PDB file of C-alpha atoms in Angstrom:
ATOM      1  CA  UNK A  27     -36.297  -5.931  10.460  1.00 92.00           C
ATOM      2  CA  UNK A  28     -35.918  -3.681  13.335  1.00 98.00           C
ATOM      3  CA  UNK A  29     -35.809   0.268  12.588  1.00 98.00           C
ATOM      4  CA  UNK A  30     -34.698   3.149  14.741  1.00 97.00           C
ATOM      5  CA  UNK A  31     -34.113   7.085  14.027  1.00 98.00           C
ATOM      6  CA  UNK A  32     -31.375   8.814  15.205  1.00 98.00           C
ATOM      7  CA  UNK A  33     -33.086  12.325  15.328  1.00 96.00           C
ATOM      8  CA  UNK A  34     -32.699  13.859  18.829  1.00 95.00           C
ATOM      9  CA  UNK A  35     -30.729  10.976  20.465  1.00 97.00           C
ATOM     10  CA  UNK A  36     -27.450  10.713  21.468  1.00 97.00           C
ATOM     11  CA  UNK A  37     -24.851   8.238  20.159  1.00 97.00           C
ATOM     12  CA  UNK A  38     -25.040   6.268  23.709  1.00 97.00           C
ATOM     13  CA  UNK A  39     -28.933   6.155  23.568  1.00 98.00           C
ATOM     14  CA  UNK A  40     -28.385   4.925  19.595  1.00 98.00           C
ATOM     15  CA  UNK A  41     -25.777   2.426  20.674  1.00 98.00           C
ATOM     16  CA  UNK A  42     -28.010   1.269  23.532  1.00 98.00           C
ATOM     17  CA  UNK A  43     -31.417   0.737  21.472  1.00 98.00           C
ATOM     18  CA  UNK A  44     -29.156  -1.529  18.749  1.00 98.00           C
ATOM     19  CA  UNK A  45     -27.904  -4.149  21.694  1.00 97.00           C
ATOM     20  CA  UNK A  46     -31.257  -3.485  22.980  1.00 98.00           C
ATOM     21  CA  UNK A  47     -32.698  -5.382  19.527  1.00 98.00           C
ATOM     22  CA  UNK A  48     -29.899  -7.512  19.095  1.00 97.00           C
ATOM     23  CA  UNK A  49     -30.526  -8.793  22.563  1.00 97.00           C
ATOM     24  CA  UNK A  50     -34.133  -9.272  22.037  1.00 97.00           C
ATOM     25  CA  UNK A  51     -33.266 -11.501  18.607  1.00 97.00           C
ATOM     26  CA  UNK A  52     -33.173  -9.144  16.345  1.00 97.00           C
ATOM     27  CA  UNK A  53     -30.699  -9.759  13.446  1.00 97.00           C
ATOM     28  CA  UNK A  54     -31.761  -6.964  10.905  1.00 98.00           C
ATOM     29  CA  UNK A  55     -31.552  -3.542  12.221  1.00 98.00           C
ATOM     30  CA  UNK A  56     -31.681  -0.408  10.485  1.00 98.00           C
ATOM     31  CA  UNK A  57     -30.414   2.897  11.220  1.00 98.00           C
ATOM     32  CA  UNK A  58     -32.374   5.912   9.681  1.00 98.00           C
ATOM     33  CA  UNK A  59     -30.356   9.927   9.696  1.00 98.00           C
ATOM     34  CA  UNK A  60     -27.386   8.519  11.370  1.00 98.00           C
ATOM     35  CA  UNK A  61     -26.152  12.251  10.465  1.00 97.00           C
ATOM     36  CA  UNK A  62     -22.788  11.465  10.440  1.00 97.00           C
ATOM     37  CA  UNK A  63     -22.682  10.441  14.671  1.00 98.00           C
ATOM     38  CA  UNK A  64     -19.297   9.016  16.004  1.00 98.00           C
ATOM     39  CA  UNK A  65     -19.067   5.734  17.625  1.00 98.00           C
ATOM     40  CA  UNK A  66     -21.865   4.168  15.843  1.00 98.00           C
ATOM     41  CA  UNK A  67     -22.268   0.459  16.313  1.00 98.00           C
ATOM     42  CA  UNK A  68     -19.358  -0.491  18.073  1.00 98.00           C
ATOM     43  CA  UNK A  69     -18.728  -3.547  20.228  1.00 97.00           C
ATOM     44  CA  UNK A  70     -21.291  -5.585  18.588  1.00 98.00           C
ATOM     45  CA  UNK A  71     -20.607  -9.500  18.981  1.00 97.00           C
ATOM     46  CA  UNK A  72     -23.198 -11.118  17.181  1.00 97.00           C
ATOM     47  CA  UNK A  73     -24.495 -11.954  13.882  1.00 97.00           C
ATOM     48  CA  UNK A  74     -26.350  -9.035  13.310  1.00 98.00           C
ATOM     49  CA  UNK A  75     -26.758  -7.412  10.445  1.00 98.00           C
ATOM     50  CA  UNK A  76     -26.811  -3.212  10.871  1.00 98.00           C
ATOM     51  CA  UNK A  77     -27.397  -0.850   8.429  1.00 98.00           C
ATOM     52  CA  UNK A  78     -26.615   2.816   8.684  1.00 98.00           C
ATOM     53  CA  UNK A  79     -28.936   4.691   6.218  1.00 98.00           C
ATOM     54  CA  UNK A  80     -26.372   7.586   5.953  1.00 98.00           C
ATOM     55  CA  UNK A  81     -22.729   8.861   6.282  1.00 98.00           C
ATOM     56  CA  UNK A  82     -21.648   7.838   9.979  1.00 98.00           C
ATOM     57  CA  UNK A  83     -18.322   9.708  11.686  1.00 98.00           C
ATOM     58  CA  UNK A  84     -15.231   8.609  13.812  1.00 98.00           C
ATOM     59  CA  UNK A  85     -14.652   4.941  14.556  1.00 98.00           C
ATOM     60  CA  UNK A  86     -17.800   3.426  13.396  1.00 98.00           C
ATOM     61  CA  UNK A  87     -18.097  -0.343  13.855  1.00 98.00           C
ATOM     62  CA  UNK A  88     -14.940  -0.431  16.083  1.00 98.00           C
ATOM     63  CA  UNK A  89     -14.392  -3.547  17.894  1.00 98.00           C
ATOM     64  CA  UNK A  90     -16.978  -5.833  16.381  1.00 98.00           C
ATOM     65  CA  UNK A  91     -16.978  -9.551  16.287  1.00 98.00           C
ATOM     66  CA  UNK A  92     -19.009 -11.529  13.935  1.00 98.00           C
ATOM     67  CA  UNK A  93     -21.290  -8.502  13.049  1.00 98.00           C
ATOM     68  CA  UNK A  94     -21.963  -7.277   9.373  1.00 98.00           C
ATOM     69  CA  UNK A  95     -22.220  -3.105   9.626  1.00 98.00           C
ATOM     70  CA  UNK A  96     -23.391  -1.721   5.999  1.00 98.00           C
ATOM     71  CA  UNK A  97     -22.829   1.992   5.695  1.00 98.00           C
ATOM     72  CA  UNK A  98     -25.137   3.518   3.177  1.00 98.00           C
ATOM     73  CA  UNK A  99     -22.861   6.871   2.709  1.00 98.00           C
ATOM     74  CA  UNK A 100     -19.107   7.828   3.978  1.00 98.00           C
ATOM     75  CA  UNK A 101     -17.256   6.982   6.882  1.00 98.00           C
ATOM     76  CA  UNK A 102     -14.818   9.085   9.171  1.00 98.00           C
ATOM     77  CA  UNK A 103     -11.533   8.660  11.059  1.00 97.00           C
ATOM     78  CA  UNK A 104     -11.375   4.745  12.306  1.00 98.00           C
ATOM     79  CA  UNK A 105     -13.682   2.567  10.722  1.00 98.00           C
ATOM     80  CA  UNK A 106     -13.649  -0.878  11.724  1.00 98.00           C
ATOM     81  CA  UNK A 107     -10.982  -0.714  13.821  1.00 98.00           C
ATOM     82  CA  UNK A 108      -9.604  -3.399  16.396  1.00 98.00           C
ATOM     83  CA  UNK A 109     -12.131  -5.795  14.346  1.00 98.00           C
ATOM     84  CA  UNK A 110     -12.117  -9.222  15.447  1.00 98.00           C
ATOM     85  CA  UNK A 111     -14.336 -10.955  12.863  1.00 98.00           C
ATOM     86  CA  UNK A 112     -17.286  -9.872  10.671  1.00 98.00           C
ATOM     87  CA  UNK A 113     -17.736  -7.569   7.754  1.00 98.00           C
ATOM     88  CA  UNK A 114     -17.712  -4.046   7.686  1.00 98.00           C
ATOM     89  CA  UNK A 115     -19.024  -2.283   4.177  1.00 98.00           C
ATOM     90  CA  UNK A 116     -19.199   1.690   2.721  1.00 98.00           C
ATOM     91  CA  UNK A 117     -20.534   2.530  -0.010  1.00 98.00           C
ATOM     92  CA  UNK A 118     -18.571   6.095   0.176  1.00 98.00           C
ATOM     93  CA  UNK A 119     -15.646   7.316   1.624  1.00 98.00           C
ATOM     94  CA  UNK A 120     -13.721   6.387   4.579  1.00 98.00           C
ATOM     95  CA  UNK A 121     -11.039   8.120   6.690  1.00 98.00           C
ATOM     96  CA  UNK A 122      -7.726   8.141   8.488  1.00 98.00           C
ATOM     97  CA  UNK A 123      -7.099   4.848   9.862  1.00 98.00           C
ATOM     98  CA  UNK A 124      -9.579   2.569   8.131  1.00 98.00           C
ATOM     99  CA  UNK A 125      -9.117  -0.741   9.502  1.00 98.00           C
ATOM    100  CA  UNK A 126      -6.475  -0.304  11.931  1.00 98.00           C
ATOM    101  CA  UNK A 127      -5.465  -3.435  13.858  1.00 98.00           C
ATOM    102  CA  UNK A 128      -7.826  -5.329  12.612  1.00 98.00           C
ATOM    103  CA  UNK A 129      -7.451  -9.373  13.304  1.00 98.00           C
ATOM    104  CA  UNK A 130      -9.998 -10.459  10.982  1.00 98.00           C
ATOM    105  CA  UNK A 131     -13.273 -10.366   8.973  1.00 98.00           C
ATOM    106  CA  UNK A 132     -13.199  -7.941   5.468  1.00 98.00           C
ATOM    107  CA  UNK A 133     -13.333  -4.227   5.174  1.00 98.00           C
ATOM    108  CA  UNK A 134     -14.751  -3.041   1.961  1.00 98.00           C
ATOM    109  CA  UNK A 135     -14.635   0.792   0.875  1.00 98.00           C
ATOM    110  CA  UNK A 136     -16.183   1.173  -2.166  1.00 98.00           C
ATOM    111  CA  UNK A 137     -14.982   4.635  -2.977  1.00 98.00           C
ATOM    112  CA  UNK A 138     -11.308   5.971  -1.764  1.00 98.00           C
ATOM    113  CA  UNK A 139     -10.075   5.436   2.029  1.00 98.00           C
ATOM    114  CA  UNK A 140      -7.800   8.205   3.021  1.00 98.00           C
ATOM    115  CA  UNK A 141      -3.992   7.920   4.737  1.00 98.00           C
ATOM    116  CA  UNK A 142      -3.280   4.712   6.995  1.00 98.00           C
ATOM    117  CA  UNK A 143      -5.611   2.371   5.774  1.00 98.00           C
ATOM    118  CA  UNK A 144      -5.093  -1.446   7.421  1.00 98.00           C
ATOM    119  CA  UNK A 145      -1.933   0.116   9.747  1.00 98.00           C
ATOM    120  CA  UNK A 146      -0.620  -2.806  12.323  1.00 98.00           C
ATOM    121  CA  UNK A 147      -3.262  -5.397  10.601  1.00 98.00           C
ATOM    122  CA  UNK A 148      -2.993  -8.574  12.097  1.00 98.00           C
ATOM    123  CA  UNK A 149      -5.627 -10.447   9.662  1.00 98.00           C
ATOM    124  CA  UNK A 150      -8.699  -9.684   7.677  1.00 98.00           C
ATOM    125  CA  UNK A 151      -9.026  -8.391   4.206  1.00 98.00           C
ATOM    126  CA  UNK A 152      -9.335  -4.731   3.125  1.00 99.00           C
ATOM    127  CA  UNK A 153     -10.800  -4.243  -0.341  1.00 98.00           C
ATOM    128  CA  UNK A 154     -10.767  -0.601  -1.503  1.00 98.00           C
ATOM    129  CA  UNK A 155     -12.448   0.342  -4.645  1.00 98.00           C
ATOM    130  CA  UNK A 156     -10.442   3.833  -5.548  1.00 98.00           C
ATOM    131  CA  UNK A 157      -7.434   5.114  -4.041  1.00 98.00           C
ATOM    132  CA  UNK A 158      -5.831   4.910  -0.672  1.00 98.00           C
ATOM    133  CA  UNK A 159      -3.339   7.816   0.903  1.00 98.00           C
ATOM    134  CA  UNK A 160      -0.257   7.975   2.527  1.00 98.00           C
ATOM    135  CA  UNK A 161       1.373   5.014   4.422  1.00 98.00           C
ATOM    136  CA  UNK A 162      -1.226   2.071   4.060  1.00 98.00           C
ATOM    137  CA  UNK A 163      -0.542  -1.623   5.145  1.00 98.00           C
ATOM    138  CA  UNK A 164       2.235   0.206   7.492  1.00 97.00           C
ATOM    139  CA  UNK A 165       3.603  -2.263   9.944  1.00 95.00           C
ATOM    140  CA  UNK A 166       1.121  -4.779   8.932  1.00 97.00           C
ATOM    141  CA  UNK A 167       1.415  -8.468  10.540  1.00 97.00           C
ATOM    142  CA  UNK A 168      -0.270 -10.552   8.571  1.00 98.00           C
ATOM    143  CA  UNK A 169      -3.961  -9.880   5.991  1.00 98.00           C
ATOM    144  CA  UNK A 170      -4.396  -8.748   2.714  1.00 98.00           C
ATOM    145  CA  UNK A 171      -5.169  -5.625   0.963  1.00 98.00           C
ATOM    146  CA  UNK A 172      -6.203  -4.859  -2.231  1.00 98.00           C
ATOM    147  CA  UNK A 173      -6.741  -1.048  -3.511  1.00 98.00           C
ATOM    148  CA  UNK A 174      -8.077  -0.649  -6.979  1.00 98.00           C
ATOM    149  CA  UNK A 175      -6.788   2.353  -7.501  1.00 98.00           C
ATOM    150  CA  UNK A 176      -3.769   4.339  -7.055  1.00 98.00           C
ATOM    151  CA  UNK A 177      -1.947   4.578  -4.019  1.00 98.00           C
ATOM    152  CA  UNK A 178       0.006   7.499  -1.451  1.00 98.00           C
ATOM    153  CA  UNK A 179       3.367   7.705  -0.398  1.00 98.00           C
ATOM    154  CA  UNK A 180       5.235   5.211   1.875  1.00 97.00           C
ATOM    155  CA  UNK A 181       2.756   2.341   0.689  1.00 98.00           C
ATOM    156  CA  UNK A 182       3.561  -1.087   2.778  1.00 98.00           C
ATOM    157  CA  UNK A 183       6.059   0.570   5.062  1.00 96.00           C
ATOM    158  CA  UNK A 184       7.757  -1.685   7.769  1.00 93.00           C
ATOM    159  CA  UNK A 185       5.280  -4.555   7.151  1.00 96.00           C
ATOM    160  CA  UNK A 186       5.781  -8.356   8.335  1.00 96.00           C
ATOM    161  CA  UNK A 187       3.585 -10.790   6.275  1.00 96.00           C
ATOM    162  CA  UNK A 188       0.613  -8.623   4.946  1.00 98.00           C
ATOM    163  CA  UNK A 189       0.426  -8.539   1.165  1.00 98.00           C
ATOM    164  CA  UNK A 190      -0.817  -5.595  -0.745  1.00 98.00           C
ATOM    165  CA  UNK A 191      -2.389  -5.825  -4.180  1.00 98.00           C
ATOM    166  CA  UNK A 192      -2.691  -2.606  -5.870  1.00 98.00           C
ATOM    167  CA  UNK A 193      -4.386  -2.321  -9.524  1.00 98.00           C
ATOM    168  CA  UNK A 194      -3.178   1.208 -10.432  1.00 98.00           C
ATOM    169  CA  UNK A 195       0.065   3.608  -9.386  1.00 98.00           C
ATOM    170  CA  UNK A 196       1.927   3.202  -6.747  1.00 98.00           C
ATOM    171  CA  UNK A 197       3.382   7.184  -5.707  1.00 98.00           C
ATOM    172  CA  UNK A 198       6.062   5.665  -3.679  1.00 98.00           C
ATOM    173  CA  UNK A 199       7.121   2.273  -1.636  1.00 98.00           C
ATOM    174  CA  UNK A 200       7.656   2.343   1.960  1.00 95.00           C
ATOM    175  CA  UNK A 201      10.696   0.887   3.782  1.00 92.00           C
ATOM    176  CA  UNK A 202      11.302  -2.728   3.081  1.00 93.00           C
ATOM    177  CA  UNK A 203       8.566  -2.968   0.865  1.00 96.00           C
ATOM    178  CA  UNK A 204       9.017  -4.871  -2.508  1.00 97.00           C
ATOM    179  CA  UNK A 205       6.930  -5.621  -6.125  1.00 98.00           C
ATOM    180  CA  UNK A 206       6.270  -8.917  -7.023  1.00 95.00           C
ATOM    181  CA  UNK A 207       3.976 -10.149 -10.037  1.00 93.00           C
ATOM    182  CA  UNK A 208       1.216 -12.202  -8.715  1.00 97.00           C
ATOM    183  CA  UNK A 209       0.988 -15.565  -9.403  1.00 97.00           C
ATOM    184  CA  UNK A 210      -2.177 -17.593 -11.409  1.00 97.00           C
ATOM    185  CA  UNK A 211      -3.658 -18.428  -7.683  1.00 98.00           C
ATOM    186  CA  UNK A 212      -3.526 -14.872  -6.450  1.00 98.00           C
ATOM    187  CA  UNK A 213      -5.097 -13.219 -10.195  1.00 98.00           C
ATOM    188  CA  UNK A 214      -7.684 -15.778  -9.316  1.00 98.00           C
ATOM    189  CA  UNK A 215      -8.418 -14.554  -5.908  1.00 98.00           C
ATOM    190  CA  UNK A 216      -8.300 -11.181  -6.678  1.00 98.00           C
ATOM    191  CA  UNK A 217     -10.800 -11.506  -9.493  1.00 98.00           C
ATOM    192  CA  UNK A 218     -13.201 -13.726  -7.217  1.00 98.00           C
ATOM    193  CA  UNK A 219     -12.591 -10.475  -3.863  1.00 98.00           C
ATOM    194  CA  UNK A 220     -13.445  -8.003  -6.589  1.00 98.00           C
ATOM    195  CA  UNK A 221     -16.120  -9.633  -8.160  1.00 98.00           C
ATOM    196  CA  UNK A 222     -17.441 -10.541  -4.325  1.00 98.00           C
ATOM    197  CA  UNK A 223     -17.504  -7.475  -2.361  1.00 98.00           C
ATOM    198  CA  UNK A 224     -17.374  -4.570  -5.142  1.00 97.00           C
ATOM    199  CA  UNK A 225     -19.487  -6.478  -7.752  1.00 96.00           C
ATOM    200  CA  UNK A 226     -17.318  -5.714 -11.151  1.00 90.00           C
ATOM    201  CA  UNK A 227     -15.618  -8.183 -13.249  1.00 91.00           C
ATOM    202  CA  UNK A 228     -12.288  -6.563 -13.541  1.00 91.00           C
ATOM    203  CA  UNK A 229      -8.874  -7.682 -15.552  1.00 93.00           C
ATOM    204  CA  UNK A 230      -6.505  -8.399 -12.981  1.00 96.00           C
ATOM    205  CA  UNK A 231      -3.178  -8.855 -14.767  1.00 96.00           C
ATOM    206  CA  UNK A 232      -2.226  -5.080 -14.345  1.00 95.00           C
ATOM    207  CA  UNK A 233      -2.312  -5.831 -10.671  1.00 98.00           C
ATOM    208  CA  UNK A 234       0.941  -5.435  -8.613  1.00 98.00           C
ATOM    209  CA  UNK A 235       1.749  -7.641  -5.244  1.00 98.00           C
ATOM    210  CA  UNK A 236       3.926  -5.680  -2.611  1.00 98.00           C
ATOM    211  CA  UNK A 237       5.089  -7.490  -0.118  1.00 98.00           C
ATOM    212  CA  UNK A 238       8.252  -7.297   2.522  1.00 96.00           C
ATOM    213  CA  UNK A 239      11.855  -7.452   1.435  1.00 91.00           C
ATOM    214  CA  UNK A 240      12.255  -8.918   4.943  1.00 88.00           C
ATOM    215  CA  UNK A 241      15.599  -6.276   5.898  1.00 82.00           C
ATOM    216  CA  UNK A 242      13.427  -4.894   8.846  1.00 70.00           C
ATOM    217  CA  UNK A 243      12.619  -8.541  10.424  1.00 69.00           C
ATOM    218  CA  UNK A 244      15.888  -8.916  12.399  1.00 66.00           C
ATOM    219  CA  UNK A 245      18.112  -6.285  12.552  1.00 57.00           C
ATOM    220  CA  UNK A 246      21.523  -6.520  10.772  1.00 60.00           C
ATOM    221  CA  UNK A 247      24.490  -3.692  11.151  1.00 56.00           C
ATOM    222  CA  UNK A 248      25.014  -3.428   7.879  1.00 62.00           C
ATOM    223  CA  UNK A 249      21.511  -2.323   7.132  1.00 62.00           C
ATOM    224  CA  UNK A 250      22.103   0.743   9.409  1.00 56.00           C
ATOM    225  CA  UNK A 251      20.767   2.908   6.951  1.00 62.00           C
ATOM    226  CA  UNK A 252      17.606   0.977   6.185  1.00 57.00           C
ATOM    227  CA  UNK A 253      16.839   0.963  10.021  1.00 50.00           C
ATOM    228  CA  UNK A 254      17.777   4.379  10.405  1.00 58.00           C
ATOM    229  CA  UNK A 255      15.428   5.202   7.542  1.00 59.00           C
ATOM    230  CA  UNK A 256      12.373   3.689   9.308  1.00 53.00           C
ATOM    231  CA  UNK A 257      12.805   4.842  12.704  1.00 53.00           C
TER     232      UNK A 257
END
């Protein structure tokens, strides 16, 4: 396993020193006093496997494909976003805008992920241990999310084919968004993503499915007000 220290080093000399190993064949690299730097291990488009020993900041692991970035703390504003493929894990916290456009791979927060979590998601899976805030899953294309916990306002707003499993309250659904009960297949895969990437066993029966009354896909005049309401 490779090892580098952040102390004294900017976020481009970090960045730099990771591609640096992964070039060199590296596929274990560790990332000591990340001290909550923005930008951290972005781009990365191989298999390695990069572990931030700390709370990282604003849009860490943005833009990876096929890389597996585990952060050992909280996350800010960002995370994973524009993801292409790989696997993106904090133990904490995460911020605005956790997995935003993301087109595949699985986001995992083990704690709570603030307001616009998986926005415009266009694949992947976003697992979220606690809560999420205010308009998550809005406008998202296709993917799955599952939050644990309770949810904010305007939950699933506007969305096309994402589904959104949510094991506790929801405070309020977003435009065009509708509860279903999960079927047998989709208890089953939420017990098998929970058990996977948070490690509980969990009873899944309380768990709701939103998904997208479908009003917003083509426009119709006489759901004026429903438009109106979303724009």
């Amino acid at each position: 396993m490779a090892q580098l220290t952040c102390n004294g080093k900017s976020t481009r000399e970090i960045n730099r020193e990771i591609r640096a190993f992964v070039a060199a064949g590296e596929r274990e690299v560790r990332v000591l006093d990340p001290g909550a730097r923005h930008n951290l291990g972005v781009a990365l488009l191989d298999p390695v496997h990069l572990t931030l020993e700390g709370s990282a900041g604003y849009y860490c692991a943005g833009m990876i494909d096929g890389a597996t970035v585990e952060v050992k703390g909280s996350a800010g504003w960002g995370l994973a976003e524009s993801m292409m493929s790989g696997k993106v894990v904090v133990h904490g916290n995460a911020g605005n805008g956790t997995a935003a456009s993301i087109r595949g791979g699985v986001v995992v927060v083990r704690g709570h992920a603030s307001a616009r979590l998986g926005v415009a998601m266009k694949g992947g899976l976003i697992v979220v241990g606690g809560d999420c805030g205010y308009m998550a899953g809005f406008m998202g294309q296709m993917g799955r999310i599952i939050v644990c916990g309770d949810t904010g306002e305007a939950f699933a707003d506007s969305m096309y084919e994402t589904e959104c499993f949510v094991g506790g309250e929801i405070a309020e659904l977003g435009n065009d968004a509708v509860v279903e009960t999960p079927g047998e297949n989709e208890f089953a895969f939420l017990r098998n993503a929970i058990q996977e990437h948070l490690g509980k066993h969990r009873d899944v029966k309380s768990f709701k499915k939103v998904v997208a009354g479908r009003k917003l896909w083509n426009f119709d005049k006489d759901e004026r007000a429903v438009w109106r309401e979303a724009l």
